[in-house]
mmCIF file of C-alpha atoms in Angstrom:
data_model
loop_
_atom_site.group_PDB
_atom_site.id
_atom_site.type_symbol
_atom_site.label_atom_id
_atom_site.label_comp_id
_atom_site.label_asym_id
_atom_site.label_seq_id
_atom_site.Cartn_x
_atom_site.Cartn_y
_atom_site.Cartn_z
ATOM 1 C CA MET A 1 17.932 -17.783 16.788
ATOM 2 C CA LYS A 2 20.276 -18.757 19.583
ATOM 3 C CA ASN A 3 20.968 -15.374 21.138
ATOM 4 C CA LYS A 4 17.757 -13.433 20.748
ATOM 5 C CA THR A 5 17.889 -9.733 21.466
ATOM 6 C CA LEU A 6 15.070 -8.312 23.544
ATOM 7 C CA ASP A 7 14.050 -5.935 20.781
ATOM 8 C CA SER A 8 13.723 -8.820 18.313
ATOM 9 C CA VAL A 9 11.459 -10.691 20.753
ATOM 10 C CA ILE A 10 9.295 -7.575 21.165
ATOM 11 C CA LYS A 11 9.167 -7.007 17.390
ATOM 12 C CA ASN A 12 8.315 -10.632 16.620
ATOM 13 C CA THR A 13 5.642 -10.692 19.326
ATOM 14 C CA TRP A 14 4.043 -7.489 18.043
ATOM 15 C CA GLN A 15 4.131 -8.791 14.467
ATOM 16 C CA ALA A 16 2.385 -11.988 15.591
ATOM 17 C CA ILE A 17 -0.267 -9.960 17.433
ATOM 18 C CA ALA A 18 -0.782 -7.707 14.389
ATOM 19 C CA ARG A 19 -1.053 -10.743 12.106
ATOM 20 C CA MET A 20 -3.622 -12.315 14.443
ATOM 21 C CA TYR A 21 -5.697 -9.108 14.586
ATOM 22 C CA ASN A 22 -5.472 -8.668 10.805
ATOM 23 C CA GLU A 23 -6.638 -12.259 10.239
ATOM 24 C CA GLU A 24 -9.598 -11.670 12.555
ATOM 25 C CA ALA A 25 -10.432 -8.293 10.993
ATOM 26 C CA SER A 26 -10.206 -9.688 7.458
ATOM 27 C CA GLN A 27 -13.263 -11.841 8.219
ATOM 28 C CA TYR A 28 -15.191 -8.574 8.415
ATOM 29 C CA GLY A 29 -13.543 -6.853 5.455
ATOM 30 C CA ALA A 30 -11.359 -4.753 7.725
ATOM 31 C CA SER A 31 -7.803 -4.500 9.029
ATOM 32 C CA MET A 32 -6.152 -4.044 12.396
ATOM 33 C CA ALA A 33 -5.483 -0.362 11.595
ATOM 34 C CA LEU A 34 -9.135 0.178 10.773
ATOM 35 C CA GLY A 35 -10.280 -1.577 13.970
ATOM 36 C CA TYR A 36 -7.824 0.409 16.049
ATOM 37 C CA ALA A 37 -9.102 3.645 14.511
ATOM 38 C CA LEU A 38 -12.702 2.642 15.307
ATOM 39 C CA LEU A 39 -11.733 2.092 18.931
ATOM 40 C CA ASN A 40 -10.195 5.565 19.148
ATOM 41 C CA ILE A 41 -13.083 7.604 17.761
ATOM 42 C CA ASP A 42 -15.213 8.964 20.582
ATOM 43 C CA LYS A 43 -18.962 8.413 20.464
ATOM 44 C CA GLU A 44 -19.463 12.180 20.557
ATOM 45 C CA GLY A 45 -17.000 12.657 17.697
ATOM 46 C CA THR A 46 -13.273 13.223 17.533
ATOM 47 C CA PRO A 47 -11.382 16.023 15.804
ATOM 48 C CA SER A 48 -9.391 14.518 12.942
ATOM 49 C CA THR A 49 -6.275 16.288 14.234
ATOM 50 C CA ALA A 50 -6.564 14.400 17.538
ATOM 51 C CA LEU A 51 -6.666 10.983 15.875
ATOM 52 C CA ALA A 52 -3.146 10.815 14.427
ATOM 53 C CA PRO A 53 -1.436 11.165 17.836
ATOM 54 C CA ARG A 54 -3.859 8.702 19.442
ATOM 55 C CA LEU A 55 -3.139 6.129 16.777
ATOM 56 C CA GLY A 56 0.584 6.816 16.458
ATOM 57 C CA MET A 57 0.087 7.366 12.723
ATOM 58 C CA GLU A 58 1.508 9.842 10.287
ATOM 59 C CA PRO A 59 -1.129 12.264 8.951
ATOM 60 C CA THR A 60 -0.838 10.850 5.404
ATOM 61 C CA SER A 61 -1.523 7.308 6.649
ATOM 62 C CA LEU A 62 -4.426 8.582 8.725
ATOM 63 C CA THR A 63 -5.877 10.336 5.673
ATOM 64 C CA ARG A 64 -5.853 7.045 3.739
ATOM 65 C CA THR A 65 -7.371 5.157 6.669
ATOM 66 C CA LEU A 66 -10.144 7.734 7.111
ATOM 67 C CA LYS A 67 -10.867 7.707 3.380
ATOM 68 C CA THR A 68 -11.227 3.909 3.460
ATOM 69 C CA MET A 69 -13.430 4.109 6.551
ATOM 70 C CA GLU A 70 -15.654 6.712 4.905
ATOM 71 C CA GLU A 71 -15.917 4.623 1.714
ATOM 72 C CA LYS A 72 -16.953 1.603 3.807
ATOM 73 C CA GLY A 73 -19.623 3.678 5.538
ATOM 74 C CA LEU A 74 -17.987 3.434 8.972
ATOM 75 C CA ILE A 75 -17.506 7.143 9.641
ATOM 76 C CA SER A 76 -18.827 10.506 8.637
ATOM 77 C CA LYS A 77 -16.881 13.753 8.581
ATOM 78 C CA ILE A 78 -18.581 16.925 9.760
ATOM 79 C CA LYS A 79 -17.017 20.387 9.830
ATOM 80 C CA ASN A 80 -16.042 21.422 13.315
ATOM 81 C CA PRO A 81 -18.529 24.152 14.296
ATOM 82 C CA LYS A 82 -15.952 25.766 16.596
ATOM 83 C CA ASP A 83 -13.202 25.773 13.967
ATOM 84 C CA GLY A 84 -14.301 25.879 10.346
ATOM 85 C CA ARG A 85 -10.914 24.593 9.176
ATOM 86 C CA GLY A 86 -11.150 21.264 10.970
ATOM 87 C CA VAL A 87 -13.453 18.277 10.775
ATOM 88 C CA ASN A 88 -14.838 15.992 13.420
ATOM 89 C CA ILE A 89 -15.034 12.274 12.787
ATOM 90 C CA TYR A 90 -18.170 10.422 13.873
ATOM 91 C CA LEU A 91 -18.996 6.734 13.792
ATOM 92 C CA THR A 92 -21.967 5.744 11.668
ATOM 93 C CA PRO A 93 -24.311 3.014 12.945
ATOM 94 C CA LEU A 94 -22.230 0.511 10.930
ATOM 95 C CA GLY A 95 -19.062 1.991 12.478
ATOM 96 C CA VAL A 96 -20.509 1.512 15.961
ATOM 97 C CA GLU A 97 -21.321 -2.105 15.097
ATOM 98 C CA LYS A 98 -17.795 -2.761 13.761
ATOM 99 C CA ARG A 99 -16.305 -0.964 16.761
ATOM 100 C CA GLY A 100 -18.137 -3.463 18.978
ATOM 101 C CA LEU A 101 -16.570 -6.352 17.037
ATOM 102 C CA SER A 102 -13.128 -4.780 17.378
ATOM 103 C CA LYS A 103 -13.612 -4.191 21.089
ATOM 104 C CA GLN A 104 -14.753 -7.771 21.663
ATOM 105 C CA THR A 105 -11.734 -9.130 19.782
ATOM 106 C CA VAL A 106 -9.373 -7.092 21.960
ATOM 107 C CA ILE A 107 -11.193 -8.155 25.135
ATOM 108 C CA ASN A 108 -11.106 -11.831 24.119
ATOM 109 C CA PHE A 109 -7.360 -11.725 23.464
ATOM 110 C CA ASN A 110 -6.748 -9.826 26.709
ATOM 111 C CA ASN A 111 -8.798 -12.406 28.643
ATOM 112 C CA LYS A 112 -6.737 -15.209 27.087
ATOM 113 C CA LEU A 113 -3.548 -13.478 28.245
ATOM 114 C CA LEU A 114 -4.991 -13.016 31.744
ATOM 115 C CA GLU A 115 -5.854 -16.747 31.864
ATOM 116 C CA THR A 116 -2.398 -17.736 30.671
ATOM 117 C CA PHE A 117 -0.143 -15.588 32.857
ATOM 118 C CA SER A 118 0.029 -15.049 36.603
ATOM 119 C CA GLN A 119 -0.582 -11.595 38.022
ATOM 120 C CA GLN A 120 3.114 -11.410 38.924
ATOM 121 C CA GLU A 121 4.123 -12.176 35.311
ATOM 122 C CA ILE A 122 1.721 -9.518 34.046
ATOM 123 C CA ASP A 123 3.011 -6.959 36.546
ATOM 124 C CA ASN A 124 6.615 -7.761 35.570
ATOM 125 C CA PHE A 125 5.774 -7.439 31.864
ATOM 126 C CA ILE A 126 4.083 -4.075 32.378
ATOM 127 C CA GLU A 127 6.949 -2.800 34.524
ATOM 128 C CA MET A 128 9.532 -3.893 31.964
ATOM 129 C CA SER A 129 7.539 -2.368 29.096
ATOM 130 C CA GLU A 130 7.245 0.942 30.954
ATOM 131 C CA LYS A 131 10.996 0.979 31.585
ATOM 132 C CA ILE A 132 11.688 0.292 27.895
ATOM 133 C CA GLN A 133 9.361 3.129 26.900
ATOM 134 C CA ASN A 134 11.089 5.421 29.399
ATOM 135 C CA ILE A 135 14.497 4.616 27.893
ATOM 136 C CA ILE A 136 13.132 5.500 24.463
ATOM 137 C CA VAL A 137 11.332 8.678 25.557
ATOM 138 C CA THR A 138 14.247 10.032 27.579
ATOM 139 C CA LYS A 139 16.663 8.978 24.818
ATOM 140 C CA LYS A 140 19.064 7.543 27.356
ATOM 141 C CA LYS A 141 22.402 6.749 25.770
ATOM 142 C CA PHE A 142 23.053 3.115 25.019
#
């Protein structure tokens, strides 16, 4: 594409990252979404209602993801003792193991990026990304 728009570059880059993570996760019978969920469940448990915002997922998608994780033996759900209506999500020993694999994959990719780009390029990328997010959050007219 001759005249790429910035949003298309961002979208294509994210899709390539997601594809890479999904390929890696598939070796372990998982997906990027599953790995990301594992990384966002606290060791001392996480209320299920707190997970959707952390993951940027709709509750229905989160329900499917949690069901899959429970079927694979990665998590357990325990009623919240402080609020009988809610449940806390805990990693099982297998979930902790898979979380470690997910974490290492993220660290390896991050290290590759740090090796590839200068600190100035990284700082510029972060600054630009924050400005883009600010435009979106403040709904500035365009």
